[in-house]
CSV table of C-alpha atoms in Angstrom, one decimal:
chain,number,residue,atom,x,y,z
A,151,UNK,CA,16.4,-3.3,23.1
A,152,UNK,CA,14.0,-1.8,25.8
A,153,UNK,CA,9.9,-3.3,25.1
A,154,UNK,CA,7.0,-1.6,26.5
A,155,UNK,CA,4.4,0.0,25.9
A,156,UNK,CA,2.2,3.5,25.5
A,157,UNK,CA,-1.5,3.4,26.1
A,158,UNK,CA,-2.8,6.1,24.6
A,159,UNK,CA,-2.2,8.8,21.9
A,160,UNK,CA,1.0,11.6,22.7
A,161,UNK,CA,-0.9,15.3,21.5
A,162,UNK,CA,1.8,18.2,20.3
A,163,UNK,CA,3.8,19.0,23.6
A,164,UNK,CA,4.1,15.3,24.7
A,165,UNK,CA,5.3,14.8,21.3
A,166,UNK,CA,8.3,17.0,22.1
A,167,UNK,CA,9.0,15.6,24.8
A,168,UNK,CA,9.5,12.3,24.2
A,169,UNK,CA,12.1,13.6,21.4
A,170,UNK,CA,13.5,15.6,24.0
A,171,UNK,CA,13.3,13.2,26.2
A,172,UNK,CA,17.0,12.3,26.7
A,173,UNK,CA,19.6,14.1,29.2
A,174,UNK,CA,21.2,17.9,28.1
A,175,UNK,CA,23.9,16.4,28.7
A,176,UNK,CA,24.1,12.5,26.4
A,177,UNK,CA,22.2,14.3,23.3
A,178,UNK,CA,25.4,17.2,23.4
A,179,UNK,CA,27.7,13.7,23.4
A,180,UNK,CA,25.6,11.9,20.5
A,181,UNK,CA,25.1,13.2,16.8
A,182,UNK,CA,21.3,14.7,16.6
A,183,UNK,CA,19.3,11.3,15.5
A,184,UNK,CA,17.4,11.9,11.9
A,185,UNK,CA,13.2,12.4,13.7
A,186,UNK,CA,10.2,11.1,11.4
A,187,UNK,CA,6.9,11.3,12.4
A,188,UNK,CA,3.7,9.5,10.5
A,189,UNK,CA,0.5,8.2,11.2
A,190,UNK,CA,2.0,4.5,11.3
A,191,UNK,CA,1.5,2.9,15.3
A,192,UNK,CA,3.3,-0.8,16.2
A,193,UNK,CA,0.6,-3.3,16.9
A,194,UNK,CA,1.8,-6.1,17.4
A,195,UNK,CA,5.8,-6.9,17.0
A,196,UNK,CA,4.5,-10.3,14.3
A,197,UNK,CA,6.1,-9.5,10.9
A,198,UNK,CA,1.8,-10.5,9.9
A,199,UNK,CA,1.1,-6.6,11.9
A,200,UNK,CA,4.0,-4.5,11.9
A,201,UNK,CA,6.3,-6.2,9.7
A,202,UNK,CA,5.5,-3.3,7.2
A,203,UNK,CA,7.5,-0.9,9.8
A,204,UNK,CA,9.9,-2.9,10.8
A,205,UNK,CA,11.2,-3.4,6.8
A,206,UNK,CA,10.7,1.0,6.6
A,207,UNK,CA,13.1,1.6,8.6
A,208,UNK,CA,15.5,-0.9,7.1
A,209,UNK,CA,15.8,-3.3,10.6
A,210,UNK,CA,14.4,-6.2,9.2
A,211,UNK,CA,14.6,-7.6,5.6
A,212,UNK,CA,12.3,-10.4,3.5
A,213,UNK,CA,14.4,-13.3,1.5
A,214,UNK,CA,13.5,-11.1,-2.1
A,215,UNK,CA,13.9,-7.1,-2.3
A,216,UNK,CA,12.3,-6.0,-5.4
A,217,UNK,CA,12.5,-2.2,-7.5
A,218,UNK,CA,10.5,0.9,-7.9
A,219,UNK,CA,8.5,-0.9,-10.3
A,220,UNK,CA,8.2,-4.2,-8.8
A,221,UNK,CA,10.7,-5.8,-10.5
A,222,UNK,CA,11.9,-8.8,-8.0
A,223,UNK,CA,15.7,-7.8,-6.1
A,224,UNK,CA,18.5,-9.2,-3.4
A,225,UNK,CA,17.5,-8.8,-0.3
A,226,UNK,CA,18.9,-11.6,1.4
A,227,UNK,CA,19.1,-13.5,-2.0
A,228,UNK,CA,22.0,-12.6,-3.0
A,229,UNK,CA,20.7,-15.0,-6.7
A,230,UNK,CA,18.0,-16.8,-7.4
A,231,UNK,CA,16.7,-19.5,-9.5
A,232,UNK,CA,14.5,-21.8,-11.0
A,233,UNK,CA,14.4,-25.2,-13.0
A,234,UNK,CA,13.1,-25.5,-16.1
A,235,UNK,CA,9.6,-26.6,-15.5
A,236,UNK,CA,9.3,-23.3,-12.8
A,237,UNK,CA,8.2,-25.7,-10.4
A,238,UNK,CA,11.6,-25.4,-8.2
A,239,UNK,CA,13.2,-22.2,-6.8
A,240,UNK,CA,17.1,-21.7,-4.9
A,241,UNK,CA,17.7,-18.7,-3.4
A,242,UNK,CA,21.6,-17.8,-2.4
A,243,UNK,CA,22.1,-15.9,1.5
A,244,UNK,CA,24.3,-13.0,1.1
A,245,UNK,CA,26.8,-14.7,2.6
A,246,UNK,CA,28.5,-12.2,5.5
A,247,UNK,CA,24.5,-11.3,6.3
A,248,UNK,CA,24.0,-11.6,10.3
A,249,UNK,CA,21.5,-10.9,12.8
A,250,UNK,CA,21.7,-8.2,15.5
A,251,UNK,CA,22.2,-11.0,18.2
A,252,UNK,CA,25.7,-11.2,16.5
A,253,UNK,CA,24.5,-15.3,14.9
A,254,UNK,CA,24.9,-16.1,11.2
A,255,UNK,CA,21.8,-15.8,9.1
A,256,UNK,CA,21.0,-19.7,7.9
A,257,UNK,CA,18.8,-21.1,5.4
A,258,UNK,CA,17.8,-22.5,8.2
A,259,UNK,CA,16.6,-19.4,9.7
A,260,UNK,CA,14.6,-18.3,6.8
A,261,UNK,CA,12.7,-21.5,6.4
A,262,UNK,CA,11.4,-20.6,10.3
A,263,UNK,CA,10.1,-17.7,9.2
A,264,UNK,CA,8.6,-18.7,5.9
A,265,UNK,CA,7.0,-21.8,7.5
A,266,UNK,CA,5.2,-18.8,10.2
A,267,UNK,CA,4.2,-16.4,7.5
A,268,UNK,CA,2.7,-19.1,5.4
A,269,UNK,CA,0.1,-19.5,8.1
A,270,UNK,CA,-3.9,-18.8,6.4
A,271,UNK,CA,-4.7,-16.4,5.2
A,272,UNK,CA,-1.3,-14.6,4.8
A,273,UNK,CA,-0.1,-13.8,1.4
A,274,UNK,CA,2.9,-16.7,0.9
A,275,UNK,CA,-0.5,-18.8,1.6
A,276,UNK,CA,-2.2,-18.5,-1.6
A,277,UNK,CA,1.3,-19.9,-3.3
A,278,UNK,CA,1.3,-23.4,-4.0
A,279,UNK,CA,4.6,-24.4,-1.9
A,280,UNK,CA,5.2,-28.3,-1.9
A,281,UNK,CA,8.5,-27.9,0.4
A,282,UNK,CA,11.1,-25.2,1.8
A,283,UNK,CA,14.0,-26.4,3.2
A,284,UNK,CA,17.5,-25.5,3.9
A,285,UNK,CA,20.1,-27.0,1.4
A,286,UNK,CA,23.1,-26.7,3.7
A,287,UNK,CA,23.7,-23.0,5.9
A,288,UNK,CA,22.8,-20.6,2.9
A,289,UNK,CA,20.5,-21.7,0.1
A,290,UNK,CA,17.2,-22.3,0.3
A,291,UNK,CA,15.0,-24.0,-1.7
A,292,UNK,CA,10.8,-23.7,-2.2
A,293,UNK,CA,9.7,-26.2,-4.3
A,294,UNK,CA,6.2,-26.2,-5.6
A,295,UNK,CA,3.0,-28.0,-7.0
A,296,UNK,CA,2.3,-25.9,-10.3
A,297,UNK,CA,4.2,-23.3,-11.4
A,298,UNK,CA,4.1,-19.9,-9.7
A,299,UNK,CA,5.9,-16.4,-11.3
A,300,UNK,CA,4.4,-14.6,-8.3
A,301,UNK,CA,7.2,-16.4,-5.9
A,302,UNK,CA,9.5,-13.3,-6.0
A,303,UNK,CA,6.7,-10.7,-5.1
A,304,UNK,CA,5.2,-12.5,-2.5
A,305,UNK,CA,8.7,-13.2,-0.6
A,306,UNK,CA,9.6,-9.1,-0.3
A,307,UNK,CA,6.5,-8.7,1.6
A,308,UNK,CA,6.6,-6.9,5.0
A,309,UNK,CA,4.8,-10.6,6.7
A,310,UNK,CA,8.2,-12.5,5.8
A,311,UNK,CA,10.5,-10.3,7.9
A,312,UNK,CA,13.9,-12.8,8.1
A,313,UNK,CA,13.9,-12.6,12.0
A,314,UNK,CA,16.8,-14.3,14.1
A,315,UNK,CA,15.6,-17.8,16.5
A,316,UNK,CA,16.2,-15.5,19.0
A,317,UNK,CA,13.2,-12.8,18.2
A,318,UNK,CA,11.3,-16.1,19.1
A,319,UNK,CA,9.9,-18.5,22.4
A,320,UNK,CA,9.3,-21.0,22.6
A,321,UNK,CA,5.9,-21.1,21.2
A,322,UNK,CA,7.0,-19.3,17.6
A,323,UNK,CA,6.1,-16.3,19.8
A,324,UNK,CA,7.7,-13.1,18.6
A,325,UNK,CA,9.0,-11.2,21.2
A,326,UNK,CA,11.6,-8.6,20.3
A,327,UNK,CA,12.7,-7.7,16.5
A,328,UNK,CA,16.0,-9.4,16.3
A,329,UNK,CA,16.8,-8.5,12.3
A,330,UNK,CA,19.2,-8.0,9.7
A,331,UNK,CA,19.6,-4.7,8.7
A,332,UNK,CA,21.9,-1.9,9.1
A,333,UNK,CA,20.3,-0.4,12.0
A,334,UNK,CA,19.3,-2.0,15.1
A,335,UNK,CA,16.4,-1.3,17.1
A,336,UNK,CA,17.6,0.3,20.3
A,337,UNK,CA,14.8,0.9,22.1
A,338,UNK,CA,10.8,-0.1,21.0
A,339,UNK,CA,8.0,1.5,23.0
A,340,UNK,CA,4.6,0.2,21.2
A,341,UNK,CA,2.7,1.9,19.9
A,342,UNK,CA,4.3,4.9,19.3
A,343,UNK,CA,8.2,5.4,19.7
A,344,UNK,CA,11.6,3.1,17.7
A,345,UNK,CA,14.6,4.7,18.1
A,346,UNK,CA,17.3,2.2,16.7
A,347,UNK,CA,21.0,2.7,15.5
A,348,UNK,CA,23.1,1.5,13.1
A,349,UNK,CA,24.1,-2.5,13.5
A,350,UNK,CA,28.4,-2.2,13.2
A,351,UNK,CA,27.4,-5.6,11.7
A,352,UNK,CA,26.1,-5.2,8.7
A,353,UNK,CA,27.6,-6.5,5.5
A,354,UNK,CA,27.1,-3.3,3.6
A,355,UNK,CA,27.5,0.4,3.8
A,356,UNK,CA,27.8,2.2,7.1
A,357,UNK,CA,24.8,4.7,6.4
A,358,UNK,CA,25.9,8.3,7.3
A,359,UNK,CA,22.8,8.9,9.7
A,360,UNK,CA,23.4,6.7,13.2
A,361,UNK,CA,20.5,7.4,15.1
A,362,UNK,CA,16.9,7.5,13.9
A,363,UNK,CA,13.6,8.2,15.9
A,364,UNK,CA,10.5,7.1,14.6
A,365,UNK,CA,7.0,8.4,16.4
A,366,UNK,CA,3.6,7.8,14.9
A,367,UNK,CA,1.4,10.7,15.4
A,368,UNK,CA,-2.3,10.4,14.5
A,369,UNK,CA,-2.9,14.0,13.7
A,370,UNK,CA,-2.1,14.9,9.9
A,371,UNK,CA,-2.3,18.2,10.9
A,372,UNK,CA,0.2,17.8,14.3
A,373,UNK,CA,3.0,16.4,12.1
A,374,UNK,CA,3.0,18.9,10.4
A,375,UNK,CA,3.1,21.2,13.0
A,376,UNK,CA,6.7,19.4,13.9
A,377,UNK,CA,7.6,19.4,10.6
A,378,UNK,CA,7.5,23.2,10.5
A,379,UNK,CA,9.3,24.0,14.7
A,380,UNK,CA,12.1,21.2,13.2
A,381,UNK,CA,10.3,18.7,16.4
A,382,UNK,CA,11.0,16.2,12.7
A,383,UNK,CA,13.0,15.8,9.9
A,384,UNK,CA,11.0,13.4,8.1
A,385,UNK,CA,7.0,13.7,8.1
A,386,UNK,CA,4.7,11.8,6.3
A,387,UNK,CA,0.8,11.5,5.4
A,388,UNK,CA,0.7,15.4,5.9
A,389,UNK,CA,-3.3,16.5,4.6
A,390,UNK,CA,-3.4,18.7,1.3
A,391,UNK,CA,-4.1,22.2,3.8
A,392,UNK,CA,-0.9,21.5,5.6
A,393,UNK,CA,1.0,20.8,2.5
A,394,UNK,CA,0.0,24.5,1.5
A,395,UNK,CA,0.7,25.4,4.1
A,396,UNK,CA,4.0,24.7,4.1
A,397,UNK,CA,5.0,25.6,0.7
A,398,UNK,CA,3.1,28.8,1.2
A,399,UNK,CA,5.8,29.8,3.4
A,400,UNK,CA,9.2,28.0,2.1
A,401,UNK,CA,10.6,27.2,4.2
A,402,UNK,CA,10.0,23.3,4.5
A,403,UNK,CA,10.9,21.2,1.2
A,404,UNK,CA,7.9,18.7,-0.4
A,405,UNK,CA,9.0,15.2,-1.4
A,406,UNK,CA,6.5,13.7,-3.5
A,407,UNK,CA,6.0,10.0,-5.2
A,408,UNK,CA,3.2,8.8,-6.1
A,409,UNK,CA,2.1,5.7,-5.2
A,410,UNK,CA,0.0,3.0,-6.8
A,411,UNK,CA,-2.7,3.6,-4.9
A,412,UNK,CA,-6.3,4.4,-5.9
A,413,UNK,CA,-9.6,5.6,-4.5
A,414,UNK,CA,-12.0,3.2,-6.4
A,415,UNK,CA,-15.3,3.0,-6.2
A,416,UNK,CA,-17.1,-0.6,-5.6
A,417,UNK,CA,-19.4,-1.4,-7.8
A,418,UNK,CA,-23.0,-3.8,-7.2
A,419,UNK,CA,-23.0,-4.6,-11.2
A,420,UNK,CA,-25.4,-7.7,-9.9
A,421,UNK,CA,-28.0,-5.1,-8.7
A,422,UNK,CA,-30.6,-3.9,-10.7
A,423,UNK,CA,-30.1,-0.7,-11.1
A,424,UNK,CA,-26.2,-0.9,-12.0
A,425,UNK,CA,-26.2,-3.9,-14.6
A,426,UNK,CA,-26.3,-2.5,-17.1
A,427,UNK,CA,-23.0,-1.1,-18.0
A,428,UNK,CA,-24.8,2.8,-19.7
A,429,UNK,CA,-25.4,3.5,-16.0
A,430,UNK,CA,-22.2,2.2,-14.6
A,431,UNK,CA,-20.5,4.6,-17.8
A,432,UNK,CA,-23.4,7.2,-16.1
A,433,UNK,CA,-22.1,7.1,-13.4
A,434,UNK,CA,-18.3,7.6,-14.5
A,435,UNK,CA,-18.5,10.4,-17.0
A,436,UNK,CA,-20.8,12.4,-14.2
A,437,UNK,CA,-17.2,12.6,-11.7
A,438,UNK,CA,-15.7,15.6,-12.2
A,439,UNK,CA,-11.9,13.2,-10.9
A,440,UNK,CA,-10.4,16.9,-11.7
A,441,UNK,CA,-12.6,19.0,-9.4
A,442,UNK,CA,-12.2,16.7,-7.0
A,443,UNK,CA,-8.2,15.9,-7.2
A,444,UNK,CA,-7.8,20.1,-7.2
A,445,UNK,CA,-10.6,21.1,-4.5
A,446,UNK,CA,-9.8,18.3,-1.9
A,447,UNK,CA,-6.2,17.1,-2.9
A,448,UNK,CA,-4.5,20.9,-4.1
A,449,UNK,CA,-3.0,18.3,-7.2
A,450,UNK,CA,-5.9,18.0,-10.4
A,451,UNK,CA,-3.1,15.6,-11.1
A,452,UNK,CA,-3.6,13.1,-9.5
A,453,UNK,CA,-7.0,13.0,-10.9
A,454,UNK,CA,-8.0,9.0,-12.0
A,455,UNK,CA,-7.9,8.4,-15.7
A,456,UNK,CA,-7.2,5.0,-16.0
A,457,UNK,CA,-7.3,1.9,-12.7
A,458,UNK,CA,-3.8,2.2,-12.8
A,459,UNK,CA,-1.6,5.4,-11.9
A,460,UNK,CA,2.0,6.3,-13.6
A,461,UNK,CA,3.9,5.0,-10.8
A,462,UNK,CA,3.1,1.3,-11.8
A,463,UNK,CA,4.6,1.8,-15.4
A,464,UNK,CA,4.3,-1.9,-16.7
A,465,UNK,CA,1.0,-1.1,-15.8
A,466,UNK,CA,-0.8,2.1,-16.8
A,467,UNK,CA,-1.4,1.9,-19.8
A,468,UNK,CA,-1.2,5.3,-21.7
A,469,UNK,CA,-2.9,4.7,-25.2
A,470,UNK,CA,-6.2,3.6,-22.9
A,471,UNK,CA,-8.9,6.5,-23.9
A,472,UNK,CA,-8.8,8.2,-20.1
A,473,UNK,CA,-11.9,8.4,-18.6
A,474,UNK,CA,-13.7,12.0,-18.4
A,475,UNK,CA,-15.9,14.3,-17.3
A,476,UNK,CA,-19.0,14.8,-19.8
A,477,UNK,CA,-22.2,15.3,-18.2
A,478,UNK,CA,-24.4,15.3,-21.6
A,479,UNK,CA,-23.4,11.8,-21.9
A,480,UNK,CA,-24.2,10.6,-19.4
A,481,UNK,CA,-28.1,11.8,-19.3
A,482,UNK,CA,-28.5,10.5,-22.8
A,483,UNK,CA,-26.6,6.8,-22.3
A,484,UNK,CA,-29.1,7.3,-18.5
A,485,UNK,CA,-31.9,8.0,-20.9
A,486,UNK,CA,-31.1,4.6,-23.8
A,487,UNK,CA,-30.9,2.7,-19.9
A,488,UNK,CA,-34.5,3.8,-18.9
A,489,UNK,CA,-34.1,6.9,-16.8
A,490,UNK,CA,-36.0,10.2,-17.6
A,491,UNK,CA,-35.9,12.6,-15.4
A,492,UNK,CA,-39.3,13.0,-12.2
A,493,UNK,CA,-39.0,16.5,-10.4
A,494,UNK,CA,-37.8,14.6,-7.5
A,495,UNK,CA,-34.8,12.9,-10.0
A,496,UNK,CA,-34.8,10.2,-12.1
A,497,UNK,CA,-37.7,7.4,-12.8
A,498,UNK,CA,-37.6,3.9,-15.2
A,499,UNK,CA,-41.2,3.3,-17.3
A,500,UNK,CA,-42.3,1.5,-13.4
A,501,UNK,CA,-42.3,4.6,-12.0
A,502,UNK,CA,-39.2,3.2,-10.1
A,503,UNK,CA,-36.7,6.3,-8.8
A,504,UNK,CA,-32.7,5.5,-8.9
A,505,UNK,CA,-31.7,5.9,-5.7
A,506,UNK,CA,-28.8,4.2,-4.7
A,507,UNK,CA,-26.9,4.0,-1.0
A,508,UNK,CA,-22.5,4.4,-1.4
A,509,UNK,CA,-21.2,3.0,1.7
A,510,UNK,CA,-17.6,4.5,3.3
A,511,UNK,CA,-14.8,5.0,5.9
A,512,UNK,CA,-13.1,7.7,8.5
A,513,UNK,CA,-10.0,4.9,8.4
A,514,UNK,CA,-8.4,7.4,5.8
A,515,UNK,CA,-10.2,10.9,6.6
A,516,UNK,CA,-10.4,12.2,2.9
A,517,UNK,CA,-12.8,9.1,1.9
A,518,UNK,CA,-16.0,10.8,2.9
A,519,UNK,CA,-15.0,14.0,1.8
A,520,UNK,CA,-15.0,12.1,-1.7
A,521,UNK,CA,-18.1,10.4,-1.1
A,522,UNK,CA,-19.3,13.9,-0.5
A,523,UNK,CA,-18.6,15.4,-3.7
A,524,UNK,CA,-19.9,12.5,-5.8
A,525,UNK,CA,-22.2,12.4,-4.1
A,526,UNK,CA,-23.5,15.9,-5.2
A,527,UNK,CA,-21.9,15.3,-8.5
A,528,UNK,CA,-24.5,12.9,-9.0
A,529,UNK,CA,-27.6,14.8,-7.5
A,530,UNK,CA,-26.4,17.1,-10.4
A,531,UNK,CA,-27.1,14.4,-12.9
A,532,UNK,CA,-29.8,13.2,-11.0
A,533,UNK,CA,-29.5,10.1,-9.7
A,534,UNK,CA,-29.5,10.3,-5.8
A,535,UNK,CA,-27.1,9.3,-3.7
A,536,UNK,CA,-27.5,8.3,0.4
A,537,UNK,CA,-23.9,8.3,2.1
A,538,UNK,CA,-23.2,6.0,5.0
A,539,UNK,CA,-20.2,6.5,7.2
A,540,UNK,CA,-18.9,3.4,8.9
A,541,UNK,CA,-16.2,1.3,9.3
A,542,UNK,CA,-13.8,-0.3,6.1
A,543,UNK,CA,-15.6,-3.7,6.9
A,544,UNK,CA,-18.4,-2.7,6.2
A,545,UNK,CA,-17.4,-3.0,2.3
A,546,UNK,CA,-16.2,-6.7,2.3
A,547,UNK,CA,-19.4,-7.9,4.6
A,548,UNK,CA,-21.9,-6.0,2.5
A,549,UNK,CA,-19.3,-7.6,-0.6
A,550,UNK,CA,-20.3,-10.5,1.2
A,551,UNK,CA,-23.9,-10.9,2.5
A,552,UNK,CA,-25.1,-9.0,-1.3
A,553,UNK,CA,-26.6,-5.6,0.5
A,554,UNK,CA,-23.5,-3.6,-1.1
A,555,UNK,CA,-24.6,-0.7,-4.2
A,556,UNK,CA,-21.4,1.3,-3.9
A,557,UNK,CA,-18.1,1.9,-1.9
A,558,UNK,CA,-15.9,4.0,-1.9
A,559,UNK,CA,-12.3,2.8,-0.6
A,560,UNK,CA,-8.9,2.5,-1.4
A,561,UNK,CA,-7.1,0.5,-2.8
A,562,UNK,CA,-2.9,-0.6,-3.4
A,563,UNK,CA,-2.2,-2.1,-6.3
A,564,UNK,CA,0.9,-2.7,-4.9
A,565,UNK,CA,0.2,-4.9,-1.6
A,566,UNK,CA,2.9,-6.9,-3.4
A,567,UNK,CA,5.5,-5.9,-5.4
A,568,UNK,CA,3.4,-7.5,-8.5
A,569,UNK,CA,0.1,-6.3,-8.8
A,570,UNK,CA,-1.0,-9.9,-10.6
A,571,UNK,CA,-1.7,-10.6,-7.5
A,572,UNK,CA,-3.6,-8.6,-6.0
A,573,UNK,CA,-5.8,-7.7,-9.3
A,574,UNK,CA,-6.3,-11.7,-9.0
A,575,UNK,CA,-8.2,-11.1,-5.5
A,576,UNK,CA,-10.0,-7.7,-7.2
A,577,UNK,CA,-11.4,-9.5,-10.5
A,578,UNK,CA,-10.8,-13.3,-10.0
A,579,UNK,CA,-13.7,-16.0,-11.1
A,580,UNK,CA,-16.0,-14.5,-7.6
A,581,UNK,CA,-15.1,-11.0,-7.7
A,582,UNK,CA,-13.4,-10.1,-5.1
A,583,UNK,CA,-13.9,-7.4,-1.3
A,584,UNK,CA,-12.4,-4.7,-3.0
A,585,UNK,CA,-13.0,-5.6,-6.1
A,586,UNK,CA,-15.9,-6.8,-8.7
A,587,UNK,CA,-19.1,-8.0,-7.3
A,588,UNK,CA,-21.8,-9.6,-9.5
A,589,UNK,CA,-19.2,-9.6,-12.7
A,590,UNK,CA,-17.0,-11.4,-14.0
A,591,UNK,CA,-14.8,-11.6,-17.2
A,592,UNK,CA,-13.0,-14.5,-18.8
A,593,UNK,CA,-11.1,-12.7,-20.3
A,594,UNK,CA,-9.6,-11.1,-17.1
A,595,UNK,CA,-9.6,-14.1,-15.3
A,596,UNK,CA,-7.4,-15.8,-18.1
A,597,UNK,CA,-4.4,-13.6,-18.6
A,598,UNK,CA,-4.6,-13.3,-14.2
A,599,UNK,CA,-3.8,-16.6,-14.7
A,600,UNK,CA,-1.2,-16.9,-17.5
A,601,UNK,CA,0.3,-14.8,-15.6
A,602,UNK,CA,0.1,-15.6,-11.7
A,603,UNK,CA,0.8,-18.9,-12.3
A,604,UNK,CA,2.7,-20.0,-15.2
A,605,UNK,CA,5.8,-18.4,-17.3
A,606,UNK,CA,4.9,-15.8,-20.4
A,607,UNK,CA,7.6,-14.2,-21.9
A,608,UNK,CA,8.0,-10.4,-21.5
A,609,UNK,CA,5.9,-9.5,-24.5
A,610,UNK,CA,3.1,-11.7,-23.7
A,611,UNK,CA,3.0,-10.0,-20.0
A,612,UNK,CA,3.1,-6.5,-22.0
A,613,UNK,CA,-0.2,-8.0,-23.5
A,614,UNK,CA,-2.1,-9.7,-20.8
A,615,UNK,CA,-1.8,-6.4,-18.7
A,616,UNK,CA,-3.3,-4.1,-20.8
A,617,UNK,CA,-6.1,-6.9,-21.9
A,618,UNK,CA,-6.6,-6.6,-18.3
A,619,UNK,CA,-6.7,-2.6,-18.3
A,620,UNK,CA,-8.6,-2.4,-21.8
A,621,UNK,CA,-10.9,-4.8,-19.9
A,622,UNK,CA,-11.7,-2.9,-16.8
A,623,UNK,CA,-11.6,0.9,-18.0
A,624,UNK,CA,-14.3,-0.6,-21.2
A,625,UNK,CA,-16.8,-2.6,-18.5
A,626,UNK,CA,-16.4,-0.5,-15.3
A,627,UNK,CA,-16.0,-3.0,-12.5
A,628,UNK,CA,-14.9,-0.9,-10.2
A,629,UNK,CA,-14.9,2.9,-10.8
A,630,UNK,CA,-11.2,5.0,-10.4
A,631,UNK,CA,-11.5,9.0,-9.3
A,632,UNK,CA,-8.1,9.8,-8.5
A,633,UNK,CA,-4.8,8.4,-6.9
A,634,UNK,CA,-1.8,9.4,-4.3
A,635,UNK,CA,0.8,10.6,-3.7
A,636,UNK,CA,2.8,10.6,-0.9
A,637,UNK,CA,4.1,14.1,0.2
A,638,UNK,CA,6.7,14.9,3.0
A,639,UNK,CA,8.0,17.2,4.4
A,640,UNK,CA,11.7,16.8,4.1
A,641,UNK,CA,14.3,19.1,7.1
A,642,UNK,CA,16.6,21.5,5.0
A,643,UNK,CA,19.3,19.8,7.8
A,644,UNK,CA,18.9,16.1,5.3
A,645,UNK,CA,19.7,15.3,1.8
A,646,UNK,CA,19.7,12.0,-0.4
A,647,UNK,CA,16.2,11.7,0.2
A,648,UNK,CA,14.6,9.3,-2.1
A,649,UNK,CA,10.6,8.3,-1.8
A,650,UNK,CA,9.8,4.9,-1.9
A,651,UNK,CA,6.6,4.1,-4.6
A,652,UNK,CA,6.3,1.3,-3.2
A,653,UNK,CA,6.5,2.5,0.3
A,654,UNK,CA,8.4,-0.4,1.7
A,655,UNK,CA,11.8,1.3,3.0
A,656,UNK,CA,12.5,4.7,4.0
A,657,UNK,CA,15.8,5.2,2.5
A,658,UNK,CA,17.4,5.8,5.7
A,659,UNK,CA,21.2,4.4,4.4
A,660,UNK,CA,21.3,6.5,0.9
A,661,UNK,CA,20.8,9.9,3.1
A,662,UNK,CA,23.1,11.7,4.9
A,663,UNK,CA,22.9,15.7,6.6
A,664,UNK,CA,24.1,18.7,4.8
A,665,UNK,CA,27.3,19.8,5.7
């Protein structure tokens, strides 16, 4: 594997140059690689930094996997069990699994990586782990100080990737990516380019596609043009305008899947204007979600009728009364809350105006557009909102110093396959950077505690999830706006593309070339 760093972004012509970098005679002699292009760059070799990239490319594996609905599934561990008291977990490794340096995957190597992944503030550091030990070469035993049903989900997160001992230097830093997946690294040119080839020592079926190239291209328009020009077989992270153009021309098929991500408004429920539930309800009722989804995402089905999108099947509650657009009811609620129309907007009995500041950021380019649409819809309701565009760190900072009124962000509720952990961060006793602020529900806290710490029956877990969704829908500590959909341009020469709603894998091993 070669490793070197490219400091600058490439534009479209340079992207084409990278794709065509091999000599003509070499390209003629070898099967064509599958070319992927996306917005994600390699920011470092440590699993906590860019582990998700190596997991998606099926270069490295985690101890546990997950099905589309988040249910635990085998990965490096082919089976697992728990003790009667839920405090001891035993994971049995695939006996024939090997690293790309042709050494066996051992329990000792797994434990070393998991201990590295425990460093605060990692996700795994939040689990009540008392010890992790290798029991012989093929079994990992994790002892807990208390039951923790989310452990398999944490062990499926990309920050817990298992790498070979040869991947590390004497200080424990990652020098190279030596995984155990069906593909191994051939070239890694951070931050832009990764090339992989089939690992012949993999203990599973041999992939039909032998070589893969991934290229990071920052602009969505560039990625769409590459797909249209045949320079990319799969183009991820496409913008609505490019998608509309590709669909209208009909030359490049589009694959799509709804993601467990929602654009949400975070509200400071301790703010004098927002502590009244009627004001929060009025803000929600003033939002034309279908209009925003239709105009900005070109997809009215992405209007968020509740916090959890349908892809989170265990959490999406079809029985909940949907969030709706009703300006008349919003106006009634504002009057009941003491806000009355003046020539310059709404004011209370003391003459104070209803004026709010909405913070958002450009890391996700659609968010300022959403904010502008919300500002106009609220203006029509008499609510004056100023938009402050900064960076993604401004919202957590405003949460911590108490200055935030409204914050607009995109929250992934399946950062780990089990959303209860993310929800516990957001709606726990003290709220969270991307969740509640100045709001607490004892019912939600208790339900999340039981889900994350206990081992409820399936029926009890479903009831707890339903209760959480109901309280969040009713009390609106955050206001959902739209859901997200991953849409990928797919070359006609590729078949078997099946998108992962949890964005854990590109599922390259399921793809084949069209005959």
